[in-house]
PDB file of C-alpha atoms in Angstrom:
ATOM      1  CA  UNK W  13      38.093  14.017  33.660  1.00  0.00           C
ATOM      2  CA  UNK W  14      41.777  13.883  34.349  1.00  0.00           C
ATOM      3  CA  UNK W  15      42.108  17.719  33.891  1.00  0.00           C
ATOM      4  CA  UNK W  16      39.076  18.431  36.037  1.00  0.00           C
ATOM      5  CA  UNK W  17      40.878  16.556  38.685  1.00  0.00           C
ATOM      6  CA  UNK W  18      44.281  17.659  38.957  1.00  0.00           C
ATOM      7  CA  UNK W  19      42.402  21.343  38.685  1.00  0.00           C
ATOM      8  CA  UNK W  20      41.306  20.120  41.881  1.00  0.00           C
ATOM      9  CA  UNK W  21      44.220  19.042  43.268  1.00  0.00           C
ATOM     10  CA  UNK W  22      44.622  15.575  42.627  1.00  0.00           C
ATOM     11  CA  UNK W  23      48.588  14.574  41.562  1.00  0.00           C
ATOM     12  CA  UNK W  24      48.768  14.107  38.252  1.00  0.00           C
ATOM     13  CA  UNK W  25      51.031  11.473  38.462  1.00  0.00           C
ATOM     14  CA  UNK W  26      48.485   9.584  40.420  1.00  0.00           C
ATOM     15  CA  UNK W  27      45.460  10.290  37.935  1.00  0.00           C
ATOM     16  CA  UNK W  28      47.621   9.348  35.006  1.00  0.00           C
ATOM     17  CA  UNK W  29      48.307   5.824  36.576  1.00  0.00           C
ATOM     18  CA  UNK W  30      44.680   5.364  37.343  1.00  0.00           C
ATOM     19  CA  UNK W  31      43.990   6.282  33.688  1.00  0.00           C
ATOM     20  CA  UNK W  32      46.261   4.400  32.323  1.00  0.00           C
ATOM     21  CA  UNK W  33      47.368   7.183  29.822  1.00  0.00           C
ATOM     22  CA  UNK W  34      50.850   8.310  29.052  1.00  0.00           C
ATOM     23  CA  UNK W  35      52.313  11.787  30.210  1.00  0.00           C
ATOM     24  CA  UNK W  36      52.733  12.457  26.569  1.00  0.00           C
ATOM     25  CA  UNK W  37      49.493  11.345  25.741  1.00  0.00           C
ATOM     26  CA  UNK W  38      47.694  13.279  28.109  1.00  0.00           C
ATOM     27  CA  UNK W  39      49.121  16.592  26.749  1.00  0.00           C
ATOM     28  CA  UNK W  40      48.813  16.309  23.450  1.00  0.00           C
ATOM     29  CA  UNK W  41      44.988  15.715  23.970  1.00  0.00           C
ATOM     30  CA  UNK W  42      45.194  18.827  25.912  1.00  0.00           C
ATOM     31  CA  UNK W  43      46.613  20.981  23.105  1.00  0.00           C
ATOM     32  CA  UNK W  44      44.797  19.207  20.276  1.00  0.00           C
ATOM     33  CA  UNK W  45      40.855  18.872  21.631  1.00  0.00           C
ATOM     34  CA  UNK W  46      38.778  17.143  19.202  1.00  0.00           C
ATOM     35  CA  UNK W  47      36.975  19.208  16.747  1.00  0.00           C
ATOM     36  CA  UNK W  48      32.981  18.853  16.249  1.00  0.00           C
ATOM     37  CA  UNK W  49      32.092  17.217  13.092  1.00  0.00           C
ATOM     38  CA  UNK W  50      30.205  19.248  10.633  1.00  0.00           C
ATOM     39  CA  UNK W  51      28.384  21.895  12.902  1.00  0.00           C
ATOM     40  CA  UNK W  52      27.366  23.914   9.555  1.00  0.00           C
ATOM     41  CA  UNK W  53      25.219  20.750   8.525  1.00  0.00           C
ATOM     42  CA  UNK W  54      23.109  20.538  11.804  1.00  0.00           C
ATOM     43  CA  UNK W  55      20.144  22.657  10.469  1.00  0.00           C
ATOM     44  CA  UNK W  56      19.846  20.839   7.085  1.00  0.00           C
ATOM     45  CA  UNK W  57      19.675  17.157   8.694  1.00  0.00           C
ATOM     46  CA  UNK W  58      17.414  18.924  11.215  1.00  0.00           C
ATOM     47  CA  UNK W  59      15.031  20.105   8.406  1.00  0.00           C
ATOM     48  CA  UNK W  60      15.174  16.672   6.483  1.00  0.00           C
ATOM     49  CA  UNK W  61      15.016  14.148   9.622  1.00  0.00           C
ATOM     50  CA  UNK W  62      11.853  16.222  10.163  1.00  0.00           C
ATOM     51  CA  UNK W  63       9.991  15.455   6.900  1.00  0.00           C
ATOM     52  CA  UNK W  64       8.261  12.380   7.961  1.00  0.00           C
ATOM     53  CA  UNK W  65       6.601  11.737  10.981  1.00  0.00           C
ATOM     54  CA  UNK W  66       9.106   9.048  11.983  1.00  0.00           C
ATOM     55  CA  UNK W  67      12.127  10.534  11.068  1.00  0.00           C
ATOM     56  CA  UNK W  68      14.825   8.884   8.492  1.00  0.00           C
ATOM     57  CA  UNK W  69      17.930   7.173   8.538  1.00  0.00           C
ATOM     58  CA  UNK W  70      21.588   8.577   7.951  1.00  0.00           C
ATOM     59  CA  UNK W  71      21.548   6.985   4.192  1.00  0.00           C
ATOM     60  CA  UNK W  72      18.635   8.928   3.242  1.00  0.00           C
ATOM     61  CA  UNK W  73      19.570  12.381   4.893  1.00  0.00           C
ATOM     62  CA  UNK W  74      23.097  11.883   3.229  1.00  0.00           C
ATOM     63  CA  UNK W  75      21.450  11.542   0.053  1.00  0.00           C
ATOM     64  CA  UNK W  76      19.390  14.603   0.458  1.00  0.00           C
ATOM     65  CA  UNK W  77      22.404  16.598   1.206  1.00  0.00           C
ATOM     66  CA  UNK W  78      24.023  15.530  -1.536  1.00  0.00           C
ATOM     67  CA  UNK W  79      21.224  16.018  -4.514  1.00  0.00           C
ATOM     68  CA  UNK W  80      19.405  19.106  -2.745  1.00  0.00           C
ATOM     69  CA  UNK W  81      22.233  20.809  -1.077  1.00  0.00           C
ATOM     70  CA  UNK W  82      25.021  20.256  -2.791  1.00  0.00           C
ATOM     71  CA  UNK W  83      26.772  18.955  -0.002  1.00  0.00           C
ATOM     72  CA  UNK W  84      29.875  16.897   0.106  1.00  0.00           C
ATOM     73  CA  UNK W  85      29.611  14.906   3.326  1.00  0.00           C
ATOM     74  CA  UNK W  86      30.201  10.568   4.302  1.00  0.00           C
ATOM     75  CA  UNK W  87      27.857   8.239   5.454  1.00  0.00           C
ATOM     76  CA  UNK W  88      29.788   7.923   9.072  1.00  0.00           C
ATOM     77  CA  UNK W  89      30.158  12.193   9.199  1.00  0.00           C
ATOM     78  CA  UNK W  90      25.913  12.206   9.032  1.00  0.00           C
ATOM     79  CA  UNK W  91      25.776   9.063  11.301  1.00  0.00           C
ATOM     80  CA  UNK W  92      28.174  11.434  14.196  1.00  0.00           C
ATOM     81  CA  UNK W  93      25.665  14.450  13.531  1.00  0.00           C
ATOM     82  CA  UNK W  94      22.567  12.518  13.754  1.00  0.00           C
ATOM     83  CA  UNK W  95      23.728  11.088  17.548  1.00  0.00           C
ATOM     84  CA  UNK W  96      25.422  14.498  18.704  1.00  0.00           C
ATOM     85  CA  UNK W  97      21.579  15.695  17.727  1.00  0.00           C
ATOM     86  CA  UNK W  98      19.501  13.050  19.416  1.00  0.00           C
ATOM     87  CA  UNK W  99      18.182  12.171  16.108  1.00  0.00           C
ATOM     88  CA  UNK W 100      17.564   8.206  15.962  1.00  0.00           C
ATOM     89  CA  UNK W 101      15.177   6.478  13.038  1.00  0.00           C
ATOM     90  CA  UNK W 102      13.959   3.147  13.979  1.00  0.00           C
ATOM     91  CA  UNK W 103      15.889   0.554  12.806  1.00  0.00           C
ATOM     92  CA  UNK W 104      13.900  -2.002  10.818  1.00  0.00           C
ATOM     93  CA  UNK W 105      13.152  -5.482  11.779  1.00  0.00           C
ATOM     94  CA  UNK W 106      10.758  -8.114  10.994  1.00  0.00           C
ATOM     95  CA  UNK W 107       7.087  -6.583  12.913  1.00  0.00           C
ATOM     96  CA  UNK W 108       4.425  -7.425  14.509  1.00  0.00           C
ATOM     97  CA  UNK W 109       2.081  -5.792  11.878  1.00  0.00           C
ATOM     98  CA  UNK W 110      -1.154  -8.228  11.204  1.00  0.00           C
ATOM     99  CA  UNK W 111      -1.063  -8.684   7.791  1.00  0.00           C
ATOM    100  CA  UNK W 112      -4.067  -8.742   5.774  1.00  0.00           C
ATOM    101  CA  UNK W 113      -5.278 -11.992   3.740  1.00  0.00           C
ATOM    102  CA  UNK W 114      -6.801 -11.486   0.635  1.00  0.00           C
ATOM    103  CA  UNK W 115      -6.693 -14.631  -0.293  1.00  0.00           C
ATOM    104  CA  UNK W 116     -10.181 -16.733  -0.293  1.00  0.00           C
ATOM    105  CA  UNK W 117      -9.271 -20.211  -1.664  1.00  0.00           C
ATOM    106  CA  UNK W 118      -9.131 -21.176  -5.312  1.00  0.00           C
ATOM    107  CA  UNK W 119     -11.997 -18.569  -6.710  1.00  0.00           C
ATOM    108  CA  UNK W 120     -11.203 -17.602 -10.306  1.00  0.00           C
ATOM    109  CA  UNK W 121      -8.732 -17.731 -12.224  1.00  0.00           C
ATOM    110  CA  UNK W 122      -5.146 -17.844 -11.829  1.00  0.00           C
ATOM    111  CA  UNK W 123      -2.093 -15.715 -13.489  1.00  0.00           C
ATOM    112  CA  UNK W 124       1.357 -17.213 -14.755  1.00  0.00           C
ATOM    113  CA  UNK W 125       4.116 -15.850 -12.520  1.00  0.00           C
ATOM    114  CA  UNK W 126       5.829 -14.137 -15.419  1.00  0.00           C
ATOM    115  CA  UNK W 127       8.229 -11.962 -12.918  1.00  0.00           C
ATOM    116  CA  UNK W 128       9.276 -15.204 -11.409  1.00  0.00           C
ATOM    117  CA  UNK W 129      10.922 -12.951  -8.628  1.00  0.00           C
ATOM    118  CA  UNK W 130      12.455 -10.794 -11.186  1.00  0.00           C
ATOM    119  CA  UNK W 131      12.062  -7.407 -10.122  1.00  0.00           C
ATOM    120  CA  UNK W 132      14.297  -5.204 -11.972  1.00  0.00           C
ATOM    121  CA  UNK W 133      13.802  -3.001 -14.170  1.00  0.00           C
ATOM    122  CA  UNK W 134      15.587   0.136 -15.518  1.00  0.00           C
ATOM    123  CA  UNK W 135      13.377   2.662 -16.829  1.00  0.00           C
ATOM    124  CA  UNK W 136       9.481   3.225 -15.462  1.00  0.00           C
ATOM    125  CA  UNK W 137       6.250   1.419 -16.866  1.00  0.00           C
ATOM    126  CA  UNK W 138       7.986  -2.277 -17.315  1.00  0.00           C
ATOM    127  CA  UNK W 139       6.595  -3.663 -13.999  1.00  0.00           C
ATOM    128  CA  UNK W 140       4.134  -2.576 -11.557  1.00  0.00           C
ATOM    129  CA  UNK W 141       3.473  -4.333  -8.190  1.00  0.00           C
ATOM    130  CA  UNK W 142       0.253  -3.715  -6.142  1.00  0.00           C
ATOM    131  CA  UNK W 143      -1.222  -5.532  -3.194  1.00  0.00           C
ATOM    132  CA  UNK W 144      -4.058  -4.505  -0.175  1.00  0.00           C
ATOM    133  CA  UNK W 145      -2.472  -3.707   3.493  1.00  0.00           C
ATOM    134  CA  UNK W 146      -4.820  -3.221   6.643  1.00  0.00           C
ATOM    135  CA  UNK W 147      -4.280  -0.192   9.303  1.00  0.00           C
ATOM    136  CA  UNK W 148      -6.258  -0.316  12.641  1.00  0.00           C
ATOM    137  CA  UNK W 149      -7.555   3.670  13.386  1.00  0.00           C
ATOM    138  CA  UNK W 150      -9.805   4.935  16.136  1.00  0.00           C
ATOM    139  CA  UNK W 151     -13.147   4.275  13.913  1.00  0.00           C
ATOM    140  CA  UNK W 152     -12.700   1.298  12.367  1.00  0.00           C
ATOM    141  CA  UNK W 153      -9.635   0.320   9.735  1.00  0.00           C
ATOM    142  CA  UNK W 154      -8.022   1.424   6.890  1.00  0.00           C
ATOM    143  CA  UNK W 155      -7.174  -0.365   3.577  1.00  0.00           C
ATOM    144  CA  UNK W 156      -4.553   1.654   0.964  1.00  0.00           C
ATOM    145  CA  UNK W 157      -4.011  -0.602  -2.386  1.00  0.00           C
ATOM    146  CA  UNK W 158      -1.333   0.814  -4.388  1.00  0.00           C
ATOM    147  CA  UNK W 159       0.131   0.489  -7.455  1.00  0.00           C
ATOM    148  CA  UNK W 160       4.194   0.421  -7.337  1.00  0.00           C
ATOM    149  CA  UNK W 161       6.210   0.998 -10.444  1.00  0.00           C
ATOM    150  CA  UNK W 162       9.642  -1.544  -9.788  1.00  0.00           C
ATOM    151  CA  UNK W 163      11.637   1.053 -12.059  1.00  0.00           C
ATOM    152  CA  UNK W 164      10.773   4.099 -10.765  1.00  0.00           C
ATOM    153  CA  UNK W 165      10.197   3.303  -7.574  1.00  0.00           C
ATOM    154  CA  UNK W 166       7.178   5.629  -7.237  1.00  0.00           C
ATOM    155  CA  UNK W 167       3.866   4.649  -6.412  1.00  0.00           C
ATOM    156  CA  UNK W 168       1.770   5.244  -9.460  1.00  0.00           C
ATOM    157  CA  UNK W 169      -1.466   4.955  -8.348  1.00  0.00           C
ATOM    158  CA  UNK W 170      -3.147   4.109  -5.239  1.00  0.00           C
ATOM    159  CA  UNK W 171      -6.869   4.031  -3.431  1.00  0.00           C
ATOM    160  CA  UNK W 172      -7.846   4.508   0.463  1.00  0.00           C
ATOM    161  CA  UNK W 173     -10.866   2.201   1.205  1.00  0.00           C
ATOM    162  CA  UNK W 174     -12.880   1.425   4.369  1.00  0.00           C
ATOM    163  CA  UNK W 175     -13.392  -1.801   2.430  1.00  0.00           C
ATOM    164  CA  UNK W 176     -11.467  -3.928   0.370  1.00  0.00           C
ATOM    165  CA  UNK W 177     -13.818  -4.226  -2.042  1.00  0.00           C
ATOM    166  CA  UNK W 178     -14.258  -4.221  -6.218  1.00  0.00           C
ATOM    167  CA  UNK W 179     -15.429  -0.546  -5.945  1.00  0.00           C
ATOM    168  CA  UNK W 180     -11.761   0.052  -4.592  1.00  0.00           C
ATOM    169  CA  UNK W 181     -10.325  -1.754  -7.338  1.00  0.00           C
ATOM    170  CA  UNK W 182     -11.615  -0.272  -9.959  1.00  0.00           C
ATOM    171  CA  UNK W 183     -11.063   3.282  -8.891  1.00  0.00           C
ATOM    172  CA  UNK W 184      -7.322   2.160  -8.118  1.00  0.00           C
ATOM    173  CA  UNK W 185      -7.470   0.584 -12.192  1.00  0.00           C
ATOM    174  CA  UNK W 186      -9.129   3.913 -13.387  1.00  0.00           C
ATOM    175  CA  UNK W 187      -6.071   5.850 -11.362  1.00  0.00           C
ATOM    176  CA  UNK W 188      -3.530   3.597 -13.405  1.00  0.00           C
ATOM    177  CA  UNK W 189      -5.003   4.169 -16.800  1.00  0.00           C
ATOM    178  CA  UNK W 190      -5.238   7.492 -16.128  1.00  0.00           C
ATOM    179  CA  UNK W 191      -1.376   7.815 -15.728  1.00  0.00           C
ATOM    180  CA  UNK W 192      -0.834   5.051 -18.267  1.00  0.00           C
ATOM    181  CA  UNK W 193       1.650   6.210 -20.503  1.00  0.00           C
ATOM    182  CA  UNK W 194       0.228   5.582 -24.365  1.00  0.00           C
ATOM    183  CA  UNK W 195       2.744   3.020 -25.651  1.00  0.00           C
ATOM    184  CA  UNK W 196       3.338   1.498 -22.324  1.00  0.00           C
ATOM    185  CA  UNK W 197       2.197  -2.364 -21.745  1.00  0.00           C
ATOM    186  CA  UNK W 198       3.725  -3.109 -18.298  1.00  0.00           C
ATOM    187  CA  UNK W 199       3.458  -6.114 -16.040  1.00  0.00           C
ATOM    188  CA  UNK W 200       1.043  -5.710 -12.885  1.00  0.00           C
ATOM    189  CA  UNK W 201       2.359  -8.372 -10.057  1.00  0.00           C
ATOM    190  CA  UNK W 202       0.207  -9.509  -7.532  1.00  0.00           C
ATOM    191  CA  UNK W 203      -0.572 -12.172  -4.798  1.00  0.00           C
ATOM    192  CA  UNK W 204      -3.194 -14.375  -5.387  1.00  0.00           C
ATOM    193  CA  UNK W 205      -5.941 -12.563  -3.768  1.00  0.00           C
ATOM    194  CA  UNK W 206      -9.465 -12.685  -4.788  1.00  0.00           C
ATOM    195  CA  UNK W 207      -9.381  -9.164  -6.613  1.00  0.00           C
ATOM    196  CA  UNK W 208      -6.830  -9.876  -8.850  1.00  0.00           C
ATOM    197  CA  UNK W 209      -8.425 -13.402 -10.384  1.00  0.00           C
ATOM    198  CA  UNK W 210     -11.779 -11.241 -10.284  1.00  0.00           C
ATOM    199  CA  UNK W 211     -13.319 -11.336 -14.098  1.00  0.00           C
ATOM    200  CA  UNK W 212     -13.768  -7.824 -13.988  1.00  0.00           C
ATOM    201  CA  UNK W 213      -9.790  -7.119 -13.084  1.00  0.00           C
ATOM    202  CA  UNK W 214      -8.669  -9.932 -15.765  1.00  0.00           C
ATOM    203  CA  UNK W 215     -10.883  -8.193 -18.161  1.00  0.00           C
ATOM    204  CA  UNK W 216      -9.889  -4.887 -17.599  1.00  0.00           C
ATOM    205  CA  UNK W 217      -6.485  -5.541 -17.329  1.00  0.00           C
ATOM    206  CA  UNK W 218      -6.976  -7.739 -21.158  1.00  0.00           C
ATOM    207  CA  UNK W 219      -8.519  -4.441 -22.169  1.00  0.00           C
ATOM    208  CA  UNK W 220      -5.816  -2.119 -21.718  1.00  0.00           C
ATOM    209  CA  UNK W 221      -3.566  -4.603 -23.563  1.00  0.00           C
ATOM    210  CA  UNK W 222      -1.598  -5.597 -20.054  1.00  0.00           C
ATOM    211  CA  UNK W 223      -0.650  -9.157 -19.505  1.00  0.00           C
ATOM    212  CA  UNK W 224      -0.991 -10.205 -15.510  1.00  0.00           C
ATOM    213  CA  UNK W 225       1.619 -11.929 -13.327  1.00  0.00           C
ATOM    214  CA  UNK W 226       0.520 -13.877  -9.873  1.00  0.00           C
ATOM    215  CA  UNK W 227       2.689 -15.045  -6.921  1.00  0.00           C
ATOM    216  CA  UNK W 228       1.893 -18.598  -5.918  1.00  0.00           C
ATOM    217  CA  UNK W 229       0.032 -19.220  -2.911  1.00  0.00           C
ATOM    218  CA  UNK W 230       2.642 -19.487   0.181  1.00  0.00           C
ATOM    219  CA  UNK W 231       5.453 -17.540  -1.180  1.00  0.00           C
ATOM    220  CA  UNK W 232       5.759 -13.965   0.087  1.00  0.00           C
ATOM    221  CA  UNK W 233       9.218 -13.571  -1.579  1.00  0.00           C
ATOM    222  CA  UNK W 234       7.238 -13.800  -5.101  1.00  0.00           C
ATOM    223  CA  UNK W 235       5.485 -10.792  -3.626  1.00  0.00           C
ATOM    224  CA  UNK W 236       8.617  -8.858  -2.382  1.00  0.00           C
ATOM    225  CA  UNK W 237       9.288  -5.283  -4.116  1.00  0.00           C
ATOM    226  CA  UNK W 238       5.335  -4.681  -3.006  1.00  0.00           C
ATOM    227  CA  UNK W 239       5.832  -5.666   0.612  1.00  0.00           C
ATOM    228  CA  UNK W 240       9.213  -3.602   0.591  1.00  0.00           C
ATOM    229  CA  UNK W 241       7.193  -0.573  -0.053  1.00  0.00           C
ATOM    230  CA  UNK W 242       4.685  -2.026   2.419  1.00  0.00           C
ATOM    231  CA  UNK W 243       7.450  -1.994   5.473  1.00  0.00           C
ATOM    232  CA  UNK W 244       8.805   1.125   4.519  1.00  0.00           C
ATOM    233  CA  UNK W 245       5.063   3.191   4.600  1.00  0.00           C
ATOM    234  CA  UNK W 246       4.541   1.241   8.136  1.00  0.00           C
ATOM    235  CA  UNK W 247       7.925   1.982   9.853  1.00  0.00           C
ATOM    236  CA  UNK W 248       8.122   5.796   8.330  1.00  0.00           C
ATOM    237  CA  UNK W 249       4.127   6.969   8.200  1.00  0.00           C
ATOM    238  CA  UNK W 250       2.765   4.437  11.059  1.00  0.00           C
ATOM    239  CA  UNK W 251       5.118   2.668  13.601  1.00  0.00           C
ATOM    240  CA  UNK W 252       4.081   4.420  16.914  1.00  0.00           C
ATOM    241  CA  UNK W 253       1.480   6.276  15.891  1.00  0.00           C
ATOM    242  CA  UNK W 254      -2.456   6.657  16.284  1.00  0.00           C
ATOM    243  CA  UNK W 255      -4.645   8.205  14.206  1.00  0.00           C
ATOM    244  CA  UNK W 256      -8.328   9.435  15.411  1.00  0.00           C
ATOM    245  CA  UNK W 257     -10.185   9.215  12.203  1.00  0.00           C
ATOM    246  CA  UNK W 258     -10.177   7.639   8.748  1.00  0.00           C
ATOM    247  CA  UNK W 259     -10.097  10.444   7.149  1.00  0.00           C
ATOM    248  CA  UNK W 260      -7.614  11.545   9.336  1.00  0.00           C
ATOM    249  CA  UNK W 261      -5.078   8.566   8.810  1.00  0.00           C
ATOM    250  CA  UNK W 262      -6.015   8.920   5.198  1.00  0.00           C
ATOM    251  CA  UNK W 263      -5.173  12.448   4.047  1.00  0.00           C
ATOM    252  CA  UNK W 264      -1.804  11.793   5.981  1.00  0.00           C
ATOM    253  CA  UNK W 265      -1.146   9.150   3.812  1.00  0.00           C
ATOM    254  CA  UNK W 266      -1.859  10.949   0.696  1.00  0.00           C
ATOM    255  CA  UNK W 267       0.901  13.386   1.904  1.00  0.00           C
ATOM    256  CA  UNK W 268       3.496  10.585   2.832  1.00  0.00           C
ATOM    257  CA  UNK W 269       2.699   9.053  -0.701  1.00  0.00           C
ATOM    258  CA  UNK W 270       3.619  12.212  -2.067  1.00  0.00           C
ATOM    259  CA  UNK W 271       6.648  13.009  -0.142  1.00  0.00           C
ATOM    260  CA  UNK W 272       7.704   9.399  -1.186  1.00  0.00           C
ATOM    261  CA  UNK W 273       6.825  10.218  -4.481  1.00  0.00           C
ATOM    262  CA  UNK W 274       8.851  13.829  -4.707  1.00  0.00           C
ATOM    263  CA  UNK W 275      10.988  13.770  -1.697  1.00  0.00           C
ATOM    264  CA  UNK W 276      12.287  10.174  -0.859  1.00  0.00           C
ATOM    265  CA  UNK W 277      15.195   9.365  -2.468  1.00  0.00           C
ATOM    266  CA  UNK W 278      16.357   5.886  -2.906  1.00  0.00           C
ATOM    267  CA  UNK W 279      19.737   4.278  -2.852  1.00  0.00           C
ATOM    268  CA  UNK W 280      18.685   2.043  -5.968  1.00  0.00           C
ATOM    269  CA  UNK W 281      18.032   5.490  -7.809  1.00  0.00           C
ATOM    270  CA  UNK W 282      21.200   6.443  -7.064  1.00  0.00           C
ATOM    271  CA  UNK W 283      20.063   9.121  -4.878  1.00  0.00           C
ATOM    272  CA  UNK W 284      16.803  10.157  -7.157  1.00  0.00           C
ATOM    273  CA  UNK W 285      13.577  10.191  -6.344  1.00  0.00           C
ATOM    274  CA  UNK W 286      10.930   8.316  -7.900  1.00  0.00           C
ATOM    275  CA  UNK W 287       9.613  11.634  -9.720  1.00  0.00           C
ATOM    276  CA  UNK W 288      13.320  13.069 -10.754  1.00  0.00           C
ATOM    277  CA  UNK W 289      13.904   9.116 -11.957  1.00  0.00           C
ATOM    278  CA  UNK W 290      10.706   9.194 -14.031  1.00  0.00           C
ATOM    279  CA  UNK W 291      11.377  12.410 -15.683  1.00  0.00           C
ATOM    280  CA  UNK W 292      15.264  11.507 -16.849  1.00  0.00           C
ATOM    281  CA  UNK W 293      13.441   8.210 -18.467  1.00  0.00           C
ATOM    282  CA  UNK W 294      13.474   7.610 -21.741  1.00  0.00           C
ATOM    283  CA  UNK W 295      10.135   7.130 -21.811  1.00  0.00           C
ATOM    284  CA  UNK W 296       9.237   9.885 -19.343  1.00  0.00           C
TER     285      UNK W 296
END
C-alpha cells in the first residue's frame, strides 16, 4: 500500500509516519517480497480436499501427502495452502443432529460393561463397537448400523435399513461373521438398546464364541469410540447436505464407508488407514 502510494505521489516520508514503519524497514520489504508457500503442492491438496463431499482438514491432507506422495511438508505449511486456496473443512462442534434412541426400557437382558471405557487396542479384531444412527432423506429416513473395529479403525461391517429392525441385525451379524477372522474372539460394545439384549443377538453372539459388553443406561462416554465414528460420517458425508432418495443417500454411504475404509487416514494410525493398518497386523 505504501509503494502504491508514493507511485502516486504521496511523500514517502509522510506515508512512512502514517504507517508507522521504519525507512529501513520499508526497503528491505521492498527487496525481499515474501515468497508463496509451497505452490508445487496446490494440485495434490486440491485432489485430496476433494475426496469427500465435505472436504477435510489440514491434519488429514498432511497425512496424505506424506504416506501417498511422499511429501515432506508441516502442519502450519498445509494450513497457509489450504486458506491461499479457499479450502475450509468445517470445524467440529457439538451438533444439532437428533440422535436416535434405541433404548425401550428394561426388555431383556443386560451385558457386563467389560470395556469399562477402555477403548484401546493395538492390533484389529480385540474390540468392535456398533450402534444404530438415524438420517432424515427426501422419502422417509435412513438407519446405517455399523460395526467399528477400535484397533483398526475400519468399519468392519455395516447394514443400511429403512427400519431398525432384527432383519437389519442379523444381516449386519451375518456381515461380521463373514469377515470374522478364524481364531479371532473380539469384544462387540454396545448401548443398551433393545437389539443388543435381543435373545436372538445374545445367542448368536454365544454362538460364535464372542462375549458381549453394554454401556449403562445414561452414559454416552461408555459409548464413545462408536459415536466418534458417528460425528465424523455426519460432519464429512452429511453436514449440509440433502439427499433425494434412500437409495440415493445409501449407495453414497457405501462409497464414504469405503473411502474411510481405504482412503482416510487417521492420526491414531499414525497416518495409516484402517485397511493399510489391518494388513501390517499380526493377525492380518
Amino acid at each position: 500500500m505504501v509503494s502504491m502510494l508514493a507511485g502516486l505521489g504521496h511523500r514517502l516520508r509522510h506515508l512512512l509516519r502514517a504507517a508507522g514503519l521504519a525507512k529501513s524497514t520499508y526497503y528491505h520489504l521492498l527487496s525481499h517480497p515474501a515468497a508463496v508457500t509451497r505452490p508445487d503442492i496446490e494440485p495434490m491438496v486440491a485432489e485430496i480436499f476433494a475426496r469427500t463431499p465435505n472436504g477435510c482438514g489440514h491434519r488429514q491432507i498432511r497425512m496424505c501427502l506424506v504416506h501417498e506422495f511422499g511429501v515432506r511438508v508441516s502442519h502450519k505449511s498445509v494450513l497457509k495452502v489450504m486458506r491461499r486456496m479457499g479450502l475450509e473443512c468445517r470445524i467440529r462442534r457439538p451438533n444439532p443432529y437428533r440422535k436416535y434412541s434405541s433404548y425401550r426400557g428394561e426388555t431383556g437382558a443386560r451385558a457386563e460393561n467389560l470395556l469399562n471405557r477402555d477403548f484401546t487396542a493395538d492390533r484389529p479384531w480385540v474390540k468392535l463397537g456398533t450402534d444404530v444412527t438415524e438420517f432424515r432423506v427426501a422419502d422417509g429416513k435412513a438407519y446405517p448400523a455399523p460395526v467399528c473395529d477400535m484397533g483398526s479403525k475400519e468399519i468392519v461391517a455395516r447394514d443400511v435399513s429403512r427400519h431398525p429392525d432384527m432383519a437389519q441385525q442379523r444381516r449386519l451379524l451375518a456381515m461380521l461373521e463373514e469377515k470374522l477372522p478364524e481364531d479371532a474372539n473380539p469384544i462387540p460394545h454396545s448401548d443398551m438398546g433393545w437389539q443388543y439384549r435381543h435373545r436372538w443377538w445374545r445367542d448368536r453372539l454365544a454362538g460364535l464364541n464372542i462375549r458381549q459388553s453394554m454401556s449403562r443406561k445414561g452414559n454416552c462416554i461408555d459409548n464413545a469410540a462408536t459415536e466418534q465414528v458417528f460425528g465424523h460420517l455426519k460432519d464429512e458425508f452429511h453436514a449440509g447436505r440433502e439427499f433425494a432418495s434412500y437409495e440415493q443417500f445409501k449407495n453414497e454411504l457405501d462409497a464414504y464407508i469405503i473411502h474411510w475404509n481405504t482412503k482416510r487416514r487417521q492420526i491414531r494410525l499414525e497416518g495409516h488407514t484402517p485397511e493399510e493398518f489391518r494388513n501390517m497386523s499380526p493377525t492380518a
